Amino acid sequence: MLPIGKVVRIFARLLFTVIAILGVAPAQARDWNVIKNSGTIIAATEGGFYPFNFFDGSKLTGFEVELAEAIVKKLGLKIEWRVVPFDAQLAAIHQDRFDFAIASHAYTEERAKSVDFANPHYCTGGQIAAARGGPLSVAALNGKTVGVQLATSYYESAKKIGGVKEIKTYKTDSDAFSALRAHKVDAWISDKWVIRSTLEKNPGAGIVAGEQVFVEKISMILRKNNQALEDQLNRALAGTMKDGTYSALSQKYFKTDISCRN
Ligand code: ARG
């Protein structure tokens, strides 16, 4: 006789295999009760979008990292971080590799087809940056090359600008900035706060900020049909705005309040 535990394990493995073969996701997005009972929420970010989420040496930090930690603390949970490339996050969320992602995702109708968005945690816009004397307006991009991070709203917006000669995509946003510095592209489109912080950090780069191209609202993303989790995240985010945590973090990173209240 096989011990019952072993039978259960064999059966579970068989079921898992059958499900995997059928191509059905083996697990559902963890719902709030499951997360709560486990005591730990799994959050994803990129770690390459200074100063929102980045590595300070080996330490993952940034405005969004600290904000998520404050939100999760309010939920009475521990946080476990997963570092996932930005262009892989939408797909990875469907593989249940994390409960939510906070990586400066703007709300777009296209993304909203596959994921849900929490309430916005900041309001911002895409902006052009280039070398002094380079193309700093939409009009000036005519015939020029633009560098953007892959899978971002900047790529989508760059495609809509008429006359751009070529859009070059980079795995990370800082790679796009490096390409601009190395004269591989004429301009870079990125987040206005990222540009401001990056230029402050690299005063000798000879790069300046230009025209703002569009506005967007940034939210945490989670799997669809996870209303209880979404409510909890929204409630805790509102809590950080009420008790001053949000303002303190925003002042620390941006010297101003970047919430959508302004
Ligand atoms: N806000 C832009 C978007 O929604 C860029 C986000 C990039 N995020 C990152 N972690 N690199 O597409």
PDB file of C-alpha atoms and ligand atoms in Angstrom:
ATOM      1  CA  MET A   1       0.000   0.000   0.000  1.00  0.00           C
ATOM      2  CA  LEU A   2       1.233   3.473  -0.826  1.00  0.00           C
ATOM      3  CA  PRO A   3       1.001   5.987   1.997  1.00  0.00           C
ATOM      4  CA  ILE A   4      -1.943   8.326   1.506  1.00  0.00           C
ATOM      5  CA  GLY A   5       0.289  11.432   1.389  1.00  0.00           C
ATOM      6  CA  LYS A   6       2.205   9.980  -1.512  1.00  0.00           C
ATOM      7  CA  VAL A   7      -0.987   9.084  -3.373  1.00  0.00           C
ATOM      8  CA  VAL A   8      -2.219  12.632  -2.934  1.00  0.00           C
ATOM      9  CA  ARG A   9       1.093  14.007  -4.185  1.00  0.00           C
ATOM     10  CA  ILE A  10       1.101  11.757  -7.231  1.00  0.00           C
ATOM     11  CA  PHE A  11      -2.467  12.689  -7.994  1.00  0.00           C
ATOM     12  CA  ALA A  12      -1.739  16.394  -7.560  1.00  0.00           C
ATOM     13  CA  ARG A  13       1.252  16.158  -9.873  1.00  0.00           C
ATOM     14  CA  LEU A  14      -0.829  14.316 -12.455  1.00  0.00           C
ATOM     15  CA  LEU A  15      -3.542  16.927 -12.270  1.00  0.00           C
ATOM     16  CA  PHE A  16      -0.971  19.684 -12.575  1.00  0.00           C
ATOM     17  CA  THR A  17       0.523  18.018 -15.658  1.00  0.00           C
ATOM     18  CA  VAL A  18      -2.866  17.579 -17.290  1.00  0.00           C
ATOM     19  CA  ILE A  19      -3.695  21.206 -16.635  1.00  0.00           C
ATOM     20  CA  ALA A  20      -0.297  22.317 -17.924  1.00  0.00           C
ATOM     21  CA  ILE A  21      -0.768  20.248 -21.078  1.00  0.00           C
ATOM     22  CA  LEU A  22      -4.168  21.770 -21.632  1.00  0.00           C
ATOM     23  CA  GLY A  23      -2.500  25.126 -21.376  1.00  0.00           C
ATOM     24  CA  VAL A  24      -4.661  26.335 -18.529  1.00  0.00           C
ATOM     25  CA  ALA A  25      -2.970  28.380 -15.824  1.00  0.00           C
ATOM     26  CA  PRO A  26      -2.470  25.988 -12.922  1.00  0.00           C
ATOM     27  CA  ALA A  27      -3.190  28.572 -10.249  1.00  0.00           C
ATOM     28  CA  GLN A  28      -5.632  31.414 -10.005  1.00  0.00           C
ATOM     29  CA  ALA A  29      -4.473  34.859  -9.025  1.00  0.00           C
ATOM     30  CA  ARG A  30      -4.258  34.679  -5.285  1.00  0.00           C
ATOM     31  CA  ASP A  31      -7.235  36.411  -3.892  1.00  0.00           C
ATOM     32  CA  TRP A  32      -7.177  38.656  -0.895  1.00  0.00           C
ATOM     33  CA  ASN A  33      -8.045  35.981   1.667  1.00  0.00           C
ATOM     34  CA  VAL A  34      -5.285  33.696   0.486  1.00  0.00           C
ATOM     35  CA  ILE A  35      -2.756  36.527   0.537  1.00  0.00           C
ATOM     36  CA  LYS A  36      -3.921  37.665   3.955  1.00  0.00           C
ATOM     37  CA  ASN A  37      -3.717  34.193   5.432  1.00  0.00           C
ATOM     38  CA  SER A  38      -0.243  33.670   4.027  1.00  0.00           C
ATOM     39  CA  GLY A  39       0.929  36.887   5.725  1.00  0.00           C
ATOM     40  CA  THR A  40       3.030  37.903   2.722  1.00  0.00           C
ATOM     41  CA  ILE A  41       2.183  39.718  -0.481  1.00  0.00           C
ATOM     42  CA  ILE A  42       4.367  39.292  -3.543  1.00  0.00           C
ATOM     43  CA  ALA A  43       5.101  42.521  -5.398  1.00  0.00           C
ATOM     44  CA  ALA A  44       6.951  42.999  -8.668  1.00  0.00           C
ATOM     45  CA  THR A  45       8.900  45.938  -9.942  1.00  0.00           C
ATOM     46  CA  GLU A  46      11.623  46.527 -12.499  1.00  0.00           C
ATOM     47  CA  GLY A  47      14.450  48.155 -10.559  1.00  0.00           C
ATOM     48  CA  GLY A  48      15.541  50.192 -13.590  1.00  0.00           C
ATOM     49  CA  PHE A  49      13.407  53.329 -13.544  1.00  0.00           C
ATOM     50  CA  TYR A  50      15.218  55.894 -11.440  1.00  0.00           C
ATOM     51  CA  PRO A  51      14.011  57.315  -9.085  1.00  0.00           C
ATOM     52  CA  PHE A  52      10.761  55.322  -9.013  1.00  0.00           C
ATOM     53  CA  ASN A  53      12.262  51.849  -8.733  1.00  0.00           C
ATOM     54  CA  PHE A  54      16.006  51.254  -8.888  1.00  0.00           C
ATOM     55  CA  PHE A  55      18.967  49.591  -7.247  1.00  0.00           C
ATOM     56  CA  ASP A  56      21.147  51.555  -4.885  1.00  0.00           C
ATOM     57  CA  GLY A  57      24.042  49.119  -4.962  1.00  0.00           C
ATOM     58  CA  SER A  58      22.295  45.851  -4.205  1.00  0.00           C
ATOM     59  CA  LYS A  59      19.348  47.499  -2.455  1.00  0.00           C
ATOM     60  CA  LEU A  60      16.056  47.792  -4.309  1.00  0.00           C
ATOM     61  CA  THR A  61      14.595  51.198  -3.513  1.00  0.00           C
ATOM     62  CA  GLY A  62      12.874  54.251  -4.969  1.00  0.00           C
ATOM     63  CA  PHE A  63       9.647  56.169  -4.596  1.00  0.00           C
ATOM     64  CA  GLU A  64       7.458  53.269  -5.715  1.00  0.00           C
ATOM     65  CA  VAL A  65       9.384  50.688  -3.716  1.00  0.00           C
ATOM     66  CA  GLU A  66       9.081  52.708  -0.517  1.00  0.00           C
ATOM     67  CA  LEU A  67       5.445  53.561  -1.254  1.00  0.00           C
ATOM     68  CA  ALA A  68       4.565  49.899  -1.833  1.00  0.00           C
ATOM     69  CA  GLU A  69       6.315  48.997   1.410  1.00  0.00           C
ATOM     70  CA  ALA A  70       4.213  51.593   3.254  1.00  0.00           C
ATOM     71  CA  ILE A  71       1.029  50.316   1.590  1.00  0.00           C
ATOM     72  CA  VAL A  72       1.794  46.716   2.482  1.00  0.00           C
ATOM     73  CA  LYS A  73       2.623  47.687   6.060  1.00  0.00           C
ATOM     74  CA  LYS A  74      -0.838  49.246   6.302  1.00  0.00           C
ATOM     75  CA  LEU A  75      -2.285  45.942   5.130  1.00  0.00           C
ATOM     76  CA  GLY A  76      -0.495  44.239   8.001  1.00  0.00           C
ATOM     77  CA  LEU A  77       1.532  42.054   5.641  1.00  0.00           C
ATOM     78  CA  LYS A  78       5.126  41.353   4.782  1.00  0.00           C
ATOM     79  CA  ILE A  79       6.324  42.191   1.283  1.00  0.00           C
ATOM     80  CA  GLU A  80       8.355  39.923  -0.939  1.00  0.00           C
ATOM     81  CA  TRP A  81       9.856  41.582  -4.023  1.00  0.00           C
ATOM     82  CA  ARG A  82      10.250  40.064  -7.468  1.00  0.00           C
ATOM     83  CA  VAL A  83      12.414  41.910  -9.963  1.00  0.00           C
ATOM     84  CA  VAL A  84      10.882  41.441 -13.418  1.00  0.00           C
ATOM     85  CA  PRO A  85      11.893  43.148 -16.692  1.00  0.00           C
ATOM     86  CA  PHE A  86       9.338  45.823 -17.543  1.00  0.00           C
ATOM     87  CA  ASP A  87       8.378  44.318 -20.910  1.00  0.00           C
ATOM     88  CA  ALA A  88       7.679  40.933 -19.248  1.00  0.00           C
ATOM     89  CA  GLN A  89       5.452  42.146 -16.445  1.00  0.00           C
ATOM     90  CA  LEU A  90       2.059  42.001 -18.141  1.00  0.00           C
ATOM     91  CA  ALA A  91       2.637  38.419 -19.224  1.00  0.00           C
ATOM     92  CA  ALA A  92       4.198  37.419 -15.909  1.00  0.00           C
ATOM     93  CA  ILE A  93       1.197  38.639 -13.948  1.00  0.00           C
ATOM     94  CA  HIS A  94      -0.847  36.027 -15.793  1.00  0.00           C
ATOM     95  CA  GLN A  95       1.520  33.330 -14.637  1.00  0.00           C
ATOM     96  CA  ASP A  96       0.800  34.292 -11.022  1.00  0.00           C
ATOM     97  CA  ARG A  97       4.394  35.037 -10.325  1.00  0.00           C
ATOM     98  CA  PHE A  98       3.334  37.996  -8.155  1.00  0.00           C
ATOM     99  CA  ASP A  99       0.177  39.539  -6.691  1.00  0.00           C
ATOM    100  CA  PHE A 100       0.668  43.037  -8.076  1.00  0.00           C
ATOM    101  CA  ALA A 101       3.262  45.131  -9.870  1.00  0.00           C
ATOM    102  CA  ILE A 102       4.304  48.693  -9.170  1.00  0.00           C
ATOM    103  CA  ALA A 103       6.527  49.847 -12.014  1.00  0.00           C
ATOM    104  CA  SER A 104       5.118  53.135 -13.288  1.00  0.00           C
ATOM    105  CA  HIS A 105       2.455  51.577 -15.496  1.00  0.00           C
ATOM    106  CA  ALA A 106       0.274  54.213 -17.080  1.00  0.00           C
ATOM    107  CA  TYR A 107      -3.361  53.399 -17.539  1.00  0.00           C
ATOM    108  CA  THR A 108      -3.990  52.548 -21.190  1.00  0.00           C
ATOM    109  CA  GLU A 109      -7.049  50.952 -22.741  1.00  0.00           C
ATOM    110  CA  GLU A 110      -4.834  48.331 -24.326  1.00  0.00           C
ATOM    111  CA  ARG A 111      -3.351  47.263 -20.981  1.00  0.00           C
ATOM    112  CA  ALA A 112      -6.764  47.442 -19.312  1.00  0.00           C
ATOM    113  CA  LYS A 113      -7.877  44.597 -21.595  1.00  0.00           C
ATOM    114  CA  SER A 114      -5.574  42.233 -19.723  1.00  0.00           C
ATOM    115  CA  VAL A 115      -4.937  43.707 -16.276  1.00  0.00           C
ATOM    116  CA  ASP A 116      -6.712  45.846 -13.691  1.00  0.00           C
ATOM    117  CA  PHE A 117      -5.356  49.148 -12.431  1.00  0.00           C
ATOM    118  CA  ALA A 118      -5.474  50.406  -8.863  1.00  0.00           C
ATOM    119  CA  ASN A 119      -6.147  54.093  -8.233  1.00  0.00           C
ATOM    120  CA  PRO A 120      -3.304  56.257  -9.544  1.00  0.00           C
ATOM    121  CA  HIS A 121      -0.334  56.821  -7.266  1.00  0.00           C
ATOM    122  CA  TYR A 122       1.064  59.646  -9.397  1.00  0.00           C
ATOM    123  CA  CYS A 123       0.267  61.844 -12.374  1.00  0.00           C
ATOM    124  CA  THR A 124       2.896  62.617 -14.933  1.00  0.00           C
ATOM    125  CA  GLY A 125       3.705  62.841 -18.613  1.00  0.00           C
ATOM    126  CA  GLY A 126       6.056  61.846 -21.381  1.00  0.00           C
ATOM    127  CA  GLN A 127       8.708  64.390 -22.253  1.00  0.00           C
ATOM    128  CA  ILE A 128      11.420  64.856 -24.860  1.00  0.00           C
ATOM    129  CA  ALA A 129      15.079  65.189 -23.884  1.00  0.00           C
ATOM    130  CA  ALA A 130      18.016  65.815 -26.192  1.00  0.00           C
ATOM    131  CA  ALA A 131      21.469  67.347 -26.340  1.00  0.00           C
ATOM    132  CA  ARG A 132      21.597  71.122 -26.092  1.00  0.00           C
ATOM    133  CA  GLY A 133      20.784  72.351 -29.602  1.00  0.00           C
ATOM    134  CA  GLY A 134      19.126  69.011 -30.434  1.00  0.00           C
ATOM    135  CA  PRO A 135      15.428  68.350 -31.194  1.00  0.00           C
ATOM    136  CA  LEU A 136      13.500  69.446 -28.098  1.00  0.00           C
ATOM    137  CA  SER A 137       9.988  69.726 -29.519  1.00  0.00           C
ATOM    138  CA  VAL A 138       7.608  67.454 -31.403  1.00  0.00           C
ATOM    139  CA  ALA A 139       8.099  69.593 -34.526  1.00  0.00           C
ATOM    140  CA  ALA A 140      11.872  69.328 -34.260  1.00  0.00           C
ATOM    141  CA  LEU A 141      11.707  65.506 -34.216  1.00  0.00           C
ATOM    142  CA  ASN A 142      10.965  65.558 -37.926  1.00  0.00           C
ATOM    143  CA  GLY A 143      13.616  63.405 -39.623  1.00  0.00           C
ATOM    144  CA  LYS A 144      15.249  62.510 -36.289  1.00  0.00           C
ATOM    145  CA  THR A 145      15.799  59.269 -34.386  1.00  0.00           C
ATOM    146  CA  VAL A 146      14.175  58.705 -31.006  1.00  0.00           C
ATOM    147  CA  GLY A 147      15.147  56.240 -28.272  1.00  0.00           C
ATOM    148  CA  VAL A 148      12.514  54.775 -25.938  1.00  0.00           C
ATOM    149  CA  GLN A 149      12.158  51.849 -23.560  1.00  0.00           C
ATOM    150  CA  LEU A 150      10.477  48.771 -25.017  1.00  0.00           C
ATOM    151  CA  ALA A 151       6.768  48.191 -24.257  1.00  0.00           C
ATOM    152  CA  THR A 152       6.236  51.681 -22.826  1.00  0.00           C
ATOM    153  CA  SER A 153       3.706  54.388 -23.517  1.00  0.00           C
ATOM    154  CA  TYR A 154       6.646  56.446 -24.848  1.00  0.00           C
ATOM    155  CA  TYR A 155       7.031  53.972 -27.678  1.00  0.00           C
ATOM    156  CA  GLU A 156       3.321  54.247 -28.482  1.00  0.00           C
ATOM    157  CA  SER A 157       3.455  58.026 -28.418  1.00  0.00           C
ATOM    158  CA  ALA A 158       6.649  58.210 -30.489  1.00  0.00           C
ATOM    159  CA  LYS A 159       4.899  56.146 -33.190  1.00  0.00           C
ATOM    160  CA  LYS A 160       2.187  58.797 -33.396  1.00  0.00           C
ATOM    161  CA  ILE A 161       4.611  61.643 -33.987  1.00  0.00           C
ATOM    162  CA  GLY A 162       4.691  62.236 -37.712  1.00  0.00           C
ATOM    163  CA  GLY A 163       8.006  62.493 -39.502  1.00  0.00           C
ATOM    164  CA  VAL A 164      10.184  60.673 -36.950  1.00  0.00           C
ATOM    165  CA  LYS A 165      12.877  58.903 -38.948  1.00  0.00           C
ATOM    166  CA  GLU A 166      13.348  55.919 -36.652  1.00  0.00           C
ATOM    167  CA  ILE A 167      12.308  54.780 -33.193  1.00  0.00           C
ATOM    168  CA  LYS A 168      14.929  52.676 -31.482  1.00  0.00           C
ATOM    169  CA  THR A 169      13.768  50.577 -28.548  1.00  0.00           C
ATOM    170  CA  TYR A 170      15.861  49.626 -25.535  1.00  0.00           C
ATOM    171  CA  LYS A 171      15.374  47.000 -22.857  1.00  0.00           C
ATOM    172  CA  THR A 172      15.564  49.592 -20.091  1.00  0.00           C
ATOM    173  CA  ASP A 173      14.870  53.291 -19.952  1.00  0.00           C
ATOM    174  CA  SER A 174      18.402  54.006 -18.766  1.00  0.00           C
ATOM    175  CA  ASP A 175      19.706  52.197 -21.859  1.00  0.00           C
ATOM    176  CA  ALA A 176      17.698  54.699 -23.917  1.00  0.00           C
ATOM    177  CA  PHE A 177      19.323  57.556 -21.974  1.00  0.00           C
ATOM    178  CA  SER A 178      22.759  56.011 -22.537  1.00  0.00           C
ATOM    179  CA  ALA A 179      22.018  55.764 -26.263  1.00  0.00           C
ATOM    180  CA  LEU A 180      21.214  59.477 -26.317  1.00  0.00           C
ATOM    181  CA  ARG A 181      24.454  60.293 -24.510  1.00  0.00           C
ATOM    182  CA  ALA A 182      26.371  58.145 -26.969  1.00  0.00           C
ATOM    183  CA  HIS A 183      24.721  59.974 -29.916  1.00  0.00           C
ATOM    184  CA  LYS A 184      23.071  56.773 -31.121  1.00  0.00           C
ATOM    185  CA  VAL A 185      19.743  58.602 -31.134  1.00  0.00           C
ATOM    186  CA  ASP A 186      18.853  62.293 -31.445  1.00  0.00           C
ATOM    187  CA  ALA A 187      16.246  62.340 -28.686  1.00  0.00           C
ATOM    188  CA  TRP A 188      14.884  60.339 -25.771  1.00  0.00           C
ATOM    189  CA  ILE A 189      11.249  60.225 -24.685  1.00  0.00           C
ATOM    190  CA  SER A 190      10.661  59.260 -21.074  1.00  0.00           C
ATOM    191  CA  ASP A 191       8.832  60.217 -17.914  1.00  0.00           C
ATOM    192  CA  LYS A 192       9.237  63.881 -16.980  1.00  0.00           C
ATOM    193  CA  TRP A 193      10.253  63.031 -13.384  1.00  0.00           C
ATOM    194  CA  VAL A 194      12.715  60.413 -14.565  1.00  0.00           C
ATOM    195  CA  ILE A 195      14.235  62.937 -16.957  1.00  0.00           C
ATOM    196  CA  ARG A 196      14.475  65.594 -14.280  1.00  0.00           C
ATOM    197  CA  SER A 197      16.121  63.243 -11.777  1.00  0.00           C
ATOM    198  CA  THR A 198      18.410  61.666 -14.359  1.00  0.00           C
ATOM    199  CA  LEU A 199      19.640  65.052 -15.598  1.00  0.00           C
ATOM    200  CA  GLU A 200      20.217  66.236 -12.023  1.00  0.00           C
ATOM    201  CA  LYS A 201      22.293  63.146 -11.410  1.00  0.00           C
ATOM    202  CA  ASN A 202      24.262  63.610 -14.643  1.00  0.00           C
ATOM    203  CA  PRO A 203      24.862  67.360 -14.855  1.00  0.00           C
ATOM    204  CA  GLY A 204      27.814  66.946 -17.177  1.00  0.00           C
ATOM    205  CA  ALA A 205      25.898  64.975 -19.808  1.00  0.00           C
ATOM    206  CA  GLY A 206      24.928  68.063 -21.814  1.00  0.00           C
ATOM    207  CA  ILE A 207      21.363  66.781 -22.084  1.00  0.00           C
ATOM    208  CA  VAL A 208      18.371  69.053 -21.522  1.00  0.00           C
ATOM    209  CA  ALA A 209      14.636  68.509 -21.147  1.00  0.00           C
ATOM    210  CA  GLY A 210      12.259  69.709 -23.848  1.00  0.00           C
ATOM    211  CA  GLU A 211       8.584  69.671 -24.648  1.00  0.00           C
ATOM    212  CA  GLN A 212       6.109  67.535 -22.732  1.00  0.00           C
ATOM    213  CA  VAL A 213       4.380  65.277 -25.230  1.00  0.00           C
ATOM    214  CA  PHE A 214       1.424  63.791 -23.327  1.00  0.00           C
ATOM    215  CA  VAL A 215       0.038  63.228 -19.820  1.00  0.00           C
ATOM    216  CA  GLU A 216      -0.683  59.944 -18.029  1.00  0.00           C
ATOM    217  CA  LYS A 217      -1.818  58.462 -14.745  1.00  0.00           C
ATOM    218  CA  ILE A 218       0.297  55.791 -13.080  1.00  0.00           C
ATOM    219  CA  SER A 219      -1.087  52.846 -11.101  1.00  0.00           C
ATOM    220  CA  MET A 220      -0.226  49.491  -9.638  1.00  0.00           C
ATOM    221  CA  ILE A 221      -1.438  46.654 -11.848  1.00  0.00           C
ATOM    222  CA  LEU A 222      -3.000  43.389 -10.771  1.00  0.00           C
ATOM    223  CA  ARG A 223      -4.741  40.449 -12.342  1.00  0.00           C
ATOM    224  CA  LYS A 224      -8.273  40.940 -13.489  1.00  0.00           C
ATOM    225  CA  ASN A 225     -11.189  39.972 -11.275  1.00  0.00           C
ATOM    226  CA  ASN A 226      -9.329  40.486  -8.050  1.00  0.00           C
ATOM    227  CA  GLN A 227     -11.636  43.135  -6.667  1.00  0.00           C
ATOM    228  CA  ALA A 228     -10.955  42.486  -2.977  1.00  0.00           C
ATOM    229  CA  LEU A 229      -7.211  42.880  -3.476  1.00  0.00           C
ATOM    230  CA  GLU A 230      -7.762  46.015  -5.549  1.00  0.00           C
ATOM    231  CA  ASP A 231      -9.959  47.500  -2.803  1.00  0.00           C
ATOM    232  CA  GLN A 232      -7.328  46.741  -0.176  1.00  0.00           C
ATOM    233  CA  LEU A 233      -4.544  48.329  -2.224  1.00  0.00           C
ATOM    234  CA  ASN A 234      -6.688  51.403  -2.888  1.00  0.00           C
ATOM    235  CA  ARG A 235      -7.656  51.722   0.752  1.00  0.00           C
ATOM    236  CA  ALA A 236      -4.045  51.457   1.923  1.00  0.00           C
ATOM    237  CA  LEU A 237      -2.824  53.878  -0.772  1.00  0.00           C
ATOM    238  CA  ALA A 238      -5.457  56.398   0.364  1.00  0.00           C
ATOM    239  CA  GLY A 239      -4.231  55.804   3.913  1.00  0.00           C
ATOM    240  CA  THR A 240      -0.666  56.772   2.980  1.00  0.00           C
ATOM    241  CA  MET A 241      -2.021  59.962   1.408  1.00  0.00           C
ATOM    242  CA  LYS A 242      -4.013  60.784   4.516  1.00  0.00           C
ATOM    243  CA  ASP A 243      -1.348  60.182   7.126  1.00  0.00           C
ATOM    244  CA  GLY A 244       1.443  62.115   5.396  1.00  0.00           C
ATOM    245  CA  THR A 245       3.536  59.094   4.357  1.00  0.00           C
ATOM    246  CA  TYR A 246       2.887  59.764   0.687  1.00  0.00           C
ATOM    247  CA  SER A 247       3.808  63.468   0.899  1.00  0.00           C
ATOM    248  CA  ALA A 248       6.989  62.701   2.807  1.00  0.00           C
ATOM    249  CA  LEU A 249       8.107  60.191   0.172  1.00  0.00           C
ATOM    250  CA  SER A 250       7.175  62.500  -2.670  1.00  0.00           C
ATOM    251  CA  GLN A 251       9.130  65.351  -1.070  1.00  0.00           C
ATOM    252  CA  LYS A 252      12.091  63.051  -0.488  1.00  0.00           C
ATOM    253  CA  TYR A 253      12.329  61.976  -4.118  1.00  0.00           C
ATOM    254  CA  PHE A 254      10.899  64.943  -6.038  1.00  0.00           C
ATOM    255  CA  LYS A 255      10.805  67.918  -3.650  1.00  0.00           C
ATOM    256  CA  THR A 256       7.141  68.304  -4.605  1.00  0.00           C
ATOM    257  CA  ASP A 257       3.868  66.395  -4.438  1.00  0.00           C
ATOM    258  CA  ILE A 258       3.483  64.282  -7.583  1.00  0.00           C
ATOM    259  CA  SER A 259       0.091  62.821  -6.670  1.00  0.00           C
ATOM    260  CA  CYS A 260      -2.922  63.386  -8.893  1.00  0.00           C
ATOM    261  CA  ARG A 261      -4.344  65.716  -6.231  1.00  0.00           C
ATOM    262  CA  ASN A 262      -2.412  68.598  -7.763  1.00  0.00           C
TER     263      ASN A 262
HETATM  264  N1  ARG B   1       4.959  55.203 -17.768  1.00  0.00           N
HETATM  265  C1  ARG B   1       5.453  54.447 -18.871  1.00  0.00           C
HETATM  266  C2  ARG B   1       4.451  53.401 -19.282  1.00  0.00           C
HETATM  267  O1  ARG B   1       3.480  53.247 -18.633  1.00  0.00           O
HETATM  268  C3  ARG B   1       6.794  53.824 -18.604  1.00  0.00           C
HETATM  269  C4  ARG B   1       6.866  52.881 -17.478  1.00  0.00           C
HETATM  270  C5  ARG B   1       8.245  52.279 -17.393  1.00  0.00           C
HETATM  271  N2  ARG B   1       8.428  51.608 -16.164  1.00  0.00           N
HETATM  272  C6  ARG B   1       9.593  51.033 -15.800  1.00  0.00           C
HETATM  273  N3  ARG B   1       9.642  50.467 -14.647  1.00  0.00           N
HETATM  274  N4  ARG B   1      10.601  51.059 -16.629  1.00  0.00           N
HETATM  275  O2  ARG B   1       4.639  52.712 -20.247  1.00  0.00           O
END
